[in-house]
PDB file of C-alpha atoms in Angstrom:
ATOM      1  CA  MET R   1     252.965 -14.999 212.701  1.00  0.00           C
ATOM      2  CA  ILE R   2     255.357 -16.526 215.628  1.00  0.00           C
ATOM      3  CA  CYS R   3     257.222 -18.408 215.162  1.00  0.00           C
ATOM      4  CA  VAL R   4     258.371 -20.552 218.548  1.00  0.00           C
ATOM      5  CA  ILE R   5     261.948 -22.273 218.616  1.00  0.00           C
ATOM      6  CA  GLU R   6     263.023 -24.526 222.118  1.00  0.00           C
ATOM      7  CA  ASN R   7     266.411 -25.086 222.586  1.00  0.00           C
ATOM      8  CA  ASN R   8     266.861 -27.973 223.855  1.00  0.00           C
ATOM      9  CA  ASN R   9     270.537 -27.910 223.922  1.00  0.00           C
ATOM     10  CA  PHE R  10     271.514 -25.764 226.845  1.00  0.00           C
ATOM     11  CA  SER R  11     273.382 -26.461 229.682  1.00  0.00           C
ATOM     12  CA  LEU R  12     273.847 -24.142 232.847  1.00  0.00           C
ATOM     13  CA  ARG R  13     276.406 -25.809 234.138  1.00  0.00           C
ATOM     14  CA  ASP R  14     278.445 -25.087 230.548  1.00  0.00           C
ATOM     15  CA  VAL R  15     277.453 -21.501 230.867  1.00  0.00           C
ATOM     16  CA  LYS R  16     279.169 -21.108 234.332  1.00  0.00           C
ATOM     17  CA  GLN R  17     281.118 -23.044 233.384  1.00  0.00           C
ATOM     18  CA  THR R  18     282.471 -21.073 229.684  1.00  0.00           C
ATOM     19  CA  PRO R  19     285.934 -19.244 230.763  1.00  0.00           C
ATOM     20  CA  TYR R  20     285.195 -15.987 229.602  1.00  0.00           C
ATOM     21  CA  ILE R  21     281.766 -15.731 231.619  1.00  0.00           C
ATOM     22  CA  SER R  22     283.620 -17.302 234.796  1.00  0.00           C
ATOM     23  CA  SER R  23     286.133 -15.110 235.304  1.00  0.00           C
ATOM     24  CA  TRP R  24     283.889 -11.623 234.300  1.00  0.00           C
ATOM     25  CA  ASP R  25     283.844  -8.702 236.956  1.00  0.00           C
ATOM     26  CA  PRO R  26     280.080  -6.702 236.586  1.00  0.00           C
ATOM     27  CA  LYS R  27     281.861  -4.274 239.105  1.00  0.00           C
ATOM     28  CA  GLU R  28     285.113  -3.605 237.308  1.00  0.00           C
ATOM     29  CA  VAL R  29     282.732  -3.235 233.982  1.00  0.00           C
ATOM     30  CA  ALA R  30     280.588  -0.818 235.836  1.00  0.00           C
ATOM     31  CA  ASP R  31     283.593   1.016 237.145  1.00  0.00           C
ATOM     32  CA  PHE R  32     284.586   1.929 233.632  1.00  0.00           C
ATOM     33  CA  HIS R  33     280.650   3.225 233.089  1.00  0.00           C
ATOM     34  CA  GLU R  34     281.260   5.402 235.446  1.00  0.00           C
ATOM     35  CA  THR R  35     284.462   7.065 234.579  1.00  0.00           C
ATOM     36  CA  ILE R  36     282.682   8.311 231.398  1.00  0.00           C
ATOM     37  CA  GLY R  37     279.518   9.311 232.676  1.00  0.00           C
ATOM     38  CA  ASN R  38     277.252   6.696 233.122  1.00  0.00           C
ATOM     39  CA  LYS R  39     273.920   7.155 235.322  1.00  0.00           C
ATOM     40  CA  GLU R  40     272.125   4.613 236.095  1.00  0.00           C
ATOM     41  CA  THR R  41     268.816   4.554 233.779  1.00  0.00           C
ATOM     42  CA  PRO R  42     265.088   3.760 234.458  1.00  0.00           C
ATOM     43  CA  LEU R  43     263.644   0.530 235.312  1.00  0.00           C
ATOM     44  CA  VAL R  44     259.738   1.432 234.291  1.00  0.00           C
ATOM     45  CA  LYS R  45     257.001  -0.695 236.266  1.00  0.00           C
ATOM     46  CA  LEU R  46     253.535  -1.104 233.865  1.00  0.00           C
ATOM     47  CA  PRO R  47     250.375  -1.578 236.006  1.00  0.00           C
ATOM     48  CA  GLY R  48     248.489  -1.099 233.393  1.00  0.00           C
ATOM     49  CA  LEU R  49     250.175  -4.219 230.701  1.00  0.00           C
ATOM     50  CA  ALA R  50     249.735  -5.846 233.208  1.00  0.00           C
ATOM     51  CA  LYS R  51     246.774  -6.346 234.677  1.00  0.00           C
ATOM     52  CA  ARG R  52     245.621  -6.179 231.002  1.00  0.00           C
ATOM     53  CA  LEU R  53     248.291  -9.263 230.101  1.00  0.00           C
ATOM     54  CA  GLY R  54     246.923 -11.432 233.699  1.00  0.00           C
ATOM     55  CA  ILE R  55     250.076 -10.798 235.048  1.00  0.00           C
ATOM     56  CA  GLY R  56     250.989  -9.351 238.046  1.00  0.00           C
ATOM     57  CA  SER R  57     254.771  -7.008 237.195  1.00  0.00           C
ATOM     58  CA  LEU R  58     255.957  -5.792 234.866  1.00  0.00           C
ATOM     59  CA  LEU R  59     258.704  -4.441 234.206  1.00  0.00           C
ATOM     60  CA  LEU R  60     260.038  -2.087 231.236  1.00  0.00           C
ATOM     61  CA  LYS R  61     264.298  -1.318 230.789  1.00  0.00           C
ATOM     62  CA  ASP R  62     264.487   2.003 229.530  1.00  0.00           C
ATOM     63  CA  GLU R  63     267.591   2.857 227.806  1.00  0.00           C
ATOM     64  CA  SER R  64     266.135   5.732 226.177  1.00  0.00           C
ATOM     65  CA  HIS R  65     268.062   7.706 228.854  1.00  0.00           C
ATOM     66  CA  ARG R  66     272.026   5.945 228.170  1.00  0.00           C
ATOM     67  CA  PHE R  67     274.941   8.818 227.690  1.00  0.00           C
ATOM     68  CA  GLY R  68     272.795  11.124 225.102  1.00  0.00           C
ATOM     69  CA  LEU R  69     272.474   8.996 222.122  1.00  0.00           C
ATOM     70  CA  ASN R  70     268.963   6.942 223.245  1.00  0.00           C
ATOM     71  CA  ALA R  71     270.708   3.412 223.248  1.00  0.00           C
ATOM     72  CA  PHE R  72     272.761   0.277 224.965  1.00  0.00           C
ATOM     73  CA  LYS R  73     275.067   0.448 222.811  1.00  0.00           C
ATOM     74  CA  ALA R  74     277.692   1.949 224.002  1.00  0.00           C
ATOM     75  CA  LEU R  75     278.275   0.274 227.439  1.00  0.00           C
ATOM     76  CA  GLY R  76     279.478  -2.500 225.027  1.00  0.00           C
ATOM     77  CA  ALA R  77     281.254  -0.109 222.007  1.00  0.00           C
ATOM     78  CA  SER R  78     282.678   2.284 225.043  1.00  0.00           C
ATOM     79  CA  TYR R  79     284.078  -0.355 227.161  1.00  0.00           C
ATOM     80  CA  ALA R  80     285.665  -2.719 224.092  1.00  0.00           C
ATOM     81  CA  MET R  81     287.094   0.663 222.267  1.00  0.00           C
ATOM     82  CA  TYR R  82     288.910   1.321 226.253  1.00  0.00           C
ATOM     83  CA  ARG R  83     290.817  -1.588 226.322  1.00  0.00           C
ATOM     84  CA  GLN R  84     291.743  -1.624 223.167  1.00  0.00           C
ATOM     85  CA  ILE R  85     293.985   1.172 223.619  1.00  0.00           C
ATOM     86  CA  GLU R  86     294.532   0.439 226.929  1.00  0.00           C
ATOM     87  CA  LYS R  87     296.192  -3.044 225.216  1.00  0.00           C
ATOM     88  CA  ASN R  88     297.497  -0.630 222.301  1.00  0.00           C
ATOM     89  CA  PRO R  89     297.594   3.556 223.442  1.00  0.00           C
ATOM     90  CA  GLN R  90     299.157   4.217 219.349  1.00  0.00           C
ATOM     91  CA  ILE R  91     295.486   3.622 218.069  1.00  0.00           C
ATOM     92  CA  LYS R  92     294.787   6.516 215.913  1.00  0.00           C
ATOM     93  CA  THR R  93     291.311   5.129 213.891  1.00  0.00           C
ATOM     94  CA  PHE R  94     288.345   2.967 214.839  1.00  0.00           C
ATOM     95  CA  CYS R  95     286.254   1.724 212.700  1.00  0.00           C
ATOM     96  CA  THR R  96     282.777  -1.064 212.529  1.00  0.00           C
ATOM     97  CA  ALA R  97     280.274  -1.496 210.254  1.00  0.00           C
ATOM     98  CA  THR R  98     276.653  -0.852 211.889  1.00  0.00           C
ATOM     99  CA  ASP R  99     272.941   0.051 211.617  1.00  0.00           C
ATOM    100  CA  GLY R 100     272.980   2.313 213.192  1.00  0.00           C
ATOM    101  CA  ASN R 101     273.287   2.278 217.088  1.00  0.00           C
ATOM    102  CA  HIS R 102     276.590   0.596 217.173  1.00  0.00           C
ATOM    103  CA  GLY R 103     278.166   2.508 214.813  1.00  0.00           C
ATOM    104  CA  ARG R 104     276.706   5.606 216.878  1.00  0.00           C
ATOM    105  CA  ALA R 105     278.570   4.278 219.679  1.00  0.00           C
ATOM    106  CA  VAL R 106     282.312   4.072 218.084  1.00  0.00           C
ATOM    107  CA  ALA R 107     281.890   7.741 217.060  1.00  0.00           C
ATOM    108  CA  TRP R 108     280.525   9.308 220.338  1.00  0.00           C
ATOM    109  CA  MET R 109     283.144   7.038 222.463  1.00  0.00           C
ATOM    110  CA  ALA R 110     286.448   7.813 219.697  1.00  0.00           C
ATOM    111  CA  ARG R 111     285.797  11.680 220.003  1.00  0.00           C
ATOM    112  CA  LYS R 112     285.650  10.841 223.948  1.00  0.00           C
ATOM    113  CA  LEU R 113     288.999   9.529 223.375  1.00  0.00           C
ATOM    114  CA  GLY R 114     290.072  11.876 220.365  1.00  0.00           C
ATOM    115  CA  ARG R 115     290.385   9.734 218.156  1.00  0.00           C
ATOM    116  CA  LYS R 116     288.650   9.154 214.375  1.00  0.00           C
ATOM    117  CA  ALA R 117     286.232   6.425 213.355  1.00  0.00           C
ATOM    118  CA  PHE R 118     285.027   5.569 209.966  1.00  0.00           C
ATOM    119  CA  ILE R 119     281.791   4.179 210.133  1.00  0.00           C
ATOM    120  CA  TYR R 120     280.377   2.228 207.600  1.00  0.00           C
ATOM    121  CA  MET R 121     277.152   1.529 206.900  1.00  0.00           C
ATOM    122  CA  PRO R 122     274.926  -0.998 204.805  1.00  0.00           C
ATOM    123  CA  GLN R 123     272.073  -1.076 202.210  1.00  0.00           C
ATOM    124  CA  GLY R 124     269.078   1.031 202.634  1.00  0.00           C
ATOM    125  CA  THR R 125     270.485   2.684 205.454  1.00  0.00           C
ATOM    126  CA  VAL R 126     267.945   5.819 206.965  1.00  0.00           C
ATOM    127  CA  SER R 127     269.294   9.054 206.163  1.00  0.00           C
ATOM    128  CA  ASP R 128     268.353  10.503 210.020  1.00  0.00           C
ATOM    129  CA  ARG R 129     270.327   7.616 211.356  1.00  0.00           C
ATOM    130  CA  ALA R 130     274.622   8.258 208.711  1.00  0.00           C
ATOM    131  CA  ARG R 131     273.331  12.197 209.611  1.00  0.00           C
ATOM    132  CA  ALA R 132     273.659  10.807 213.978  1.00  0.00           C
ATOM    133  CA  ILE R 133     276.690   9.473 213.322  1.00  0.00           C
ATOM    134  CA  GLU R 134     278.111  12.366 211.234  1.00  0.00           C
ATOM    135  CA  GLN R 135     277.286  14.584 213.782  1.00  0.00           C
ATOM    136  CA  GLU R 136     279.279  12.580 216.407  1.00  0.00           C
ATOM    137  CA  GLY R 137     282.547  13.197 214.474  1.00  0.00           C
ATOM    138  CA  ALA R 138     283.069  10.137 212.162  1.00  0.00           C
ATOM    139  CA  ASP R 139     283.418   9.361 208.471  1.00  0.00           C
ATOM    140  CA  VAL R 140     279.873   7.439 206.892  1.00  0.00           C
ATOM    141  CA  PHE R 141     280.266   5.917 203.869  1.00  0.00           C
ATOM    142  CA  VAL R 142     277.062   3.942 203.292  1.00  0.00           C
ATOM    143  CA  ILE R 143     277.665   1.088 200.662  1.00  0.00           C
ATOM    144  CA  ASN R 144     275.016  -0.179 198.138  1.00  0.00           C
ATOM    145  CA  GLN R 145     275.348  -3.573 199.418  1.00  0.00           C
ATOM    146  CA  ALA R 146     274.333  -5.276 202.736  1.00  0.00           C
ATOM    147  CA  TYR R 147     275.556  -5.590 205.734  1.00  0.00           C
ATOM    148  CA  ASP R 148     277.351  -8.196 206.083  1.00  0.00           C
ATOM    149  CA  ILE R 149     279.250  -6.797 202.874  1.00  0.00           C
ATOM    150  CA  ALA R 150     279.904  -3.528 204.036  1.00  0.00           C
ATOM    151  CA  VAL R 151     281.520  -6.288 207.241  1.00  0.00           C
ATOM    152  CA  LYS R 152     283.751  -7.352 205.388  1.00  0.00           C
ATOM    153  CA  MET R 153     284.694  -3.602 203.706  1.00  0.00           C
ATOM    154  CA  ALA R 154     285.706  -1.939 207.840  1.00  0.00           C
ATOM    155  CA  SER R 155     287.549  -5.352 208.377  1.00  0.00           C
ATOM    156  CA  THR R 156     289.473  -4.966 204.651  1.00  0.00           C
ATOM    157  CA  ARG R 157     289.561  -0.592 205.701  1.00  0.00           C
ATOM    158  CA  VAL R 158     291.360  -2.254 208.881  1.00  0.00           C
ATOM    159  CA  ASP R 159     294.368  -4.630 207.087  1.00  0.00           C
ATOM    160  CA  GLU R 160     295.574  -2.339 204.868  1.00  0.00           C
ATOM    161  CA  ALA R 161     295.481   0.753 206.945  1.00  0.00           C
ATOM    162  CA  ASN R 162     297.122  -1.254 209.690  1.00  0.00           C
ATOM    163  CA  LYS R 163     299.742  -3.162 207.013  1.00  0.00           C
ATOM    164  CA  LYS R 164     300.559   0.459 205.323  1.00  0.00           C
ATOM    165  CA  LEU R 165     301.320   2.169 208.423  1.00  0.00           C
ATOM    166  CA  GLY R 166     303.423  -0.493 209.650  1.00  0.00           C
ATOM    167  CA  ASN R 167     302.272  -0.487 213.073  1.00  0.00           C
ATOM    168  CA  HIS R 168     298.642  -0.586 214.744  1.00  0.00           C
ATOM    169  CA  PHE R 169     297.060   2.179 214.372  1.00  0.00           C
ATOM    170  CA  TRP R 170     293.431   1.207 213.615  1.00  0.00           C
ATOM    171  CA  SER R 171     290.981  -1.150 215.353  1.00  0.00           C
ATOM    172  CA  LEU R 172     288.288  -2.282 214.288  1.00  0.00           C
ATOM    173  CA  ILE R 173     285.068  -2.968 216.579  1.00  0.00           C
ATOM    174  CA  GLN R 174     282.405  -4.372 215.064  1.00  0.00           C
ATOM    175  CA  ASP R 175     280.035  -6.556 217.351  1.00  0.00           C
ATOM    176  CA  THR R 176     279.874 -10.018 214.716  1.00  0.00           C
ATOM    177  CA  ALA R 177     282.935 -12.758 215.904  1.00  0.00           C
ATOM    178  CA  TRP R 178     283.893 -14.461 213.258  1.00  0.00           C
ATOM    179  CA  ASP R 179     286.969 -16.967 213.025  1.00  0.00           C
ATOM    180  CA  GLY R 180     290.318 -15.053 214.787  1.00  0.00           C
ATOM    181  CA  TYR R 181     288.149 -12.448 215.273  1.00  0.00           C
ATOM    182  CA  GLU R 182     286.967 -12.855 218.419  1.00  0.00           C
ATOM    183  CA  GLU R 183     288.179 -10.739 221.066  1.00  0.00           C
ATOM    184  CA  VAL R 184     286.860  -7.548 221.041  1.00  0.00           C
ATOM    185  CA  PRO R 185     283.384  -8.984 220.149  1.00  0.00           C
ATOM    186  CA  LEU R 186     283.667 -10.475 224.198  1.00  0.00           C
ATOM    187  CA  ASP R 187     284.636  -7.493 225.292  1.00  0.00           C
ATOM    188  CA  ILE R 188     281.802  -5.343 223.645  1.00  0.00           C
ATOM    189  CA  MET R 189     279.249  -8.147 225.679  1.00  0.00           C
ATOM    190  CA  LYS R 190     280.995  -8.096 228.658  1.00  0.00           C
ATOM    191  CA  GLY R 191     280.434  -3.883 228.894  1.00  0.00           C
ATOM    192  CA  TYR R 192     276.941  -4.491 228.749  1.00  0.00           C
ATOM    193  CA  TRP R 193     276.886  -6.442 231.722  1.00  0.00           C
ATOM    194  CA  THR R 194     276.814  -2.435 233.095  1.00  0.00           C
ATOM    195  CA  GLN R 195     273.195  -3.155 232.123  1.00  0.00           C
ATOM    196  CA  ILE R 196     271.525  -6.110 234.124  1.00  0.00           C
ATOM    197  CA  HIS R 197     274.051  -5.117 236.742  1.00  0.00           C
ATOM    198  CA  GLU R 198     272.175  -1.995 237.099  1.00  0.00           C
ATOM    199  CA  ILE R 199     268.130  -4.293 236.946  1.00  0.00           C
ATOM    200  CA  THR R 200     270.027  -7.105 239.498  1.00  0.00           C
ATOM    201  CA  ARG R 201     270.204  -3.941 241.891  1.00  0.00           C
ATOM    202  CA  GLN R 202     267.269  -2.385 240.838  1.00  0.00           C
ATOM    203  CA  ILE R 203     265.293  -5.631 241.802  1.00  0.00           C
ATOM    204  CA  GLY R 204     265.861  -5.903 245.099  1.00  0.00           C
ATOM    205  CA  LYS R 205     264.658  -9.350 246.056  1.00  0.00           C
ATOM    206  CA  GLU R 206     262.418  -9.718 243.269  1.00  0.00           C
ATOM    207  CA  LYS R 207     261.765 -12.960 241.631  1.00  0.00           C
ATOM    208  CA  ILE R 208     261.755 -13.027 237.820  1.00  0.00           C
ATOM    209  CA  ASP R 209     259.648 -15.179 236.356  1.00  0.00           C
ATOM    210  CA  VAL R 210     260.012 -14.505 232.520  1.00  0.00           C
ATOM    211  CA  LEU R 211     263.042 -12.281 231.045  1.00  0.00           C
ATOM    212  CA  PHE R 212     262.427 -11.396 226.960  1.00  0.00           C
ATOM    213  CA  LEU R 213     265.887 -10.209 225.040  1.00  0.00           C
ATOM    214  CA  GLN R 214     265.265  -8.886 221.612  1.00  0.00           C
ATOM    215  CA  THR R 215     268.145 -10.908 219.683  1.00  0.00           C
ATOM    216  CA  GLY R 216     269.713  -8.489 217.151  1.00  0.00           C
ATOM    217  CA  VAL R 217     273.350  -9.942 215.855  1.00  0.00           C
ATOM    218  CA  GLY R 218     272.963 -11.467 219.210  1.00  0.00           C
ATOM    219  CA  SER R 219     275.792 -10.672 220.971  1.00  0.00           C
ATOM    220  CA  TRP R 220     273.159  -8.587 223.520  1.00  0.00           C
ATOM    221  CA  ALA R 221     271.289 -11.366 224.227  1.00  0.00           C
ATOM    222  CA  ALA R 222     274.198 -14.094 224.843  1.00  0.00           C
ATOM    223  CA  SER R 223     275.878 -11.457 227.611  1.00  0.00           C
ATOM    224  CA  ILE R 224     272.138 -10.576 229.748  1.00  0.00           C
ATOM    225  CA  ILE R 225     272.228 -13.974 229.639  1.00  0.00           C
ATOM    226  CA  GLY R 226     275.683 -14.694 230.361  1.00  0.00           C
ATOM    227  CA  TYR R 227     275.237 -12.891 233.424  1.00  0.00           C
ATOM    228  CA  ILE R 228     272.267 -13.903 234.929  1.00  0.00           C
ATOM    229  CA  MET R 229     273.027 -17.499 234.614  1.00  0.00           C
ATOM    230  CA  LYS R 230     276.448 -16.527 236.467  1.00  0.00           C
ATOM    231  CA  GLU R 231     274.179 -14.463 238.783  1.00  0.00           C
ATOM    232  CA  TRP R 232     271.166 -14.762 239.542  1.00  0.00           C
ATOM    233  CA  GLN R 233     270.051 -18.392 242.277  1.00  0.00           C
ATOM    234  CA  ASN R 234     266.910 -18.175 240.332  1.00  0.00           C
ATOM    235  CA  PRO R 235     267.435 -17.709 236.553  1.00  0.00           C
ATOM    236  CA  PRO R 236     264.136 -16.768 234.715  1.00  0.00           C
ATOM    237  CA  ALA R 237     263.193 -18.227 231.677  1.00  0.00           C
ATOM    238  CA  CYS R 238     264.854 -15.931 229.217  1.00  0.00           C
ATOM    239  CA  ILE R 239     262.499 -16.169 225.830  1.00  0.00           C
ATOM    240  CA  SER R 240     264.936 -13.737 222.681  1.00  0.00           C
ATOM    241  CA  VAL R 241     262.545 -12.192 220.353  1.00  0.00           C
ATOM    242  CA  GLU R 242     263.135 -11.240 216.728  1.00  0.00           C
ATOM    243  CA  PRO R 243     260.433 -10.098 214.002  1.00  0.00           C
ATOM    244  CA  HIS R 244     260.299 -12.129 210.468  1.00  0.00           C
ATOM    245  CA  SER R 245     262.232  -9.550 208.510  1.00  0.00           C
ATOM    246  CA  ALA R 246     264.638  -9.014 209.999  1.00  0.00           C
TER     247      ALA R 246
END
């Protein structure tokens, strides 16, 4: 069964005037990612499937090559961690909660920065995902509770560590925002702009009519849509997709 929810409250003008969207510079973000070895991932044409669906063209951004991590998540985590270190070079440990790819990205970047990583994972975590994060050098804690509780535990761990040490030696890198915790999630969203910046260059003058985005926690989809509304002259229809089981 497919459930469609139409957004009737959307305003292109409001998106373009959003302070964080209007001030972001995609080139600055892309330039940073180049310094840590980012290579543009391919935008693949799928002519056979396009023909089967009765459409002119179908493109797929293949993220299986990104940083050797098989996911785009490192674009957001790496940029946010870089920004945190830039503001507070004393940070020694990064902490987050994750279902998989975000946590691995945090662990990967922490290792590149010579810092520690503590990763909380919810009940039902696939053992291979936890193992992949451990292989990046992180300490992994799989709890017997849901994802939201893992987020709270990670946040509490950071608060308690900083209170005990008397300084901001720990940093929470979470891709979920709440009141009072917006800076890091916004930097993560900004980091994702490198991906859509690449796509913009790759499509050239080709017109995109419809863009399909996976939803997840929402930060990636919101980031991509924000870029498009700011940078593209003719924004396509954007369709966010999420499984019923999510």
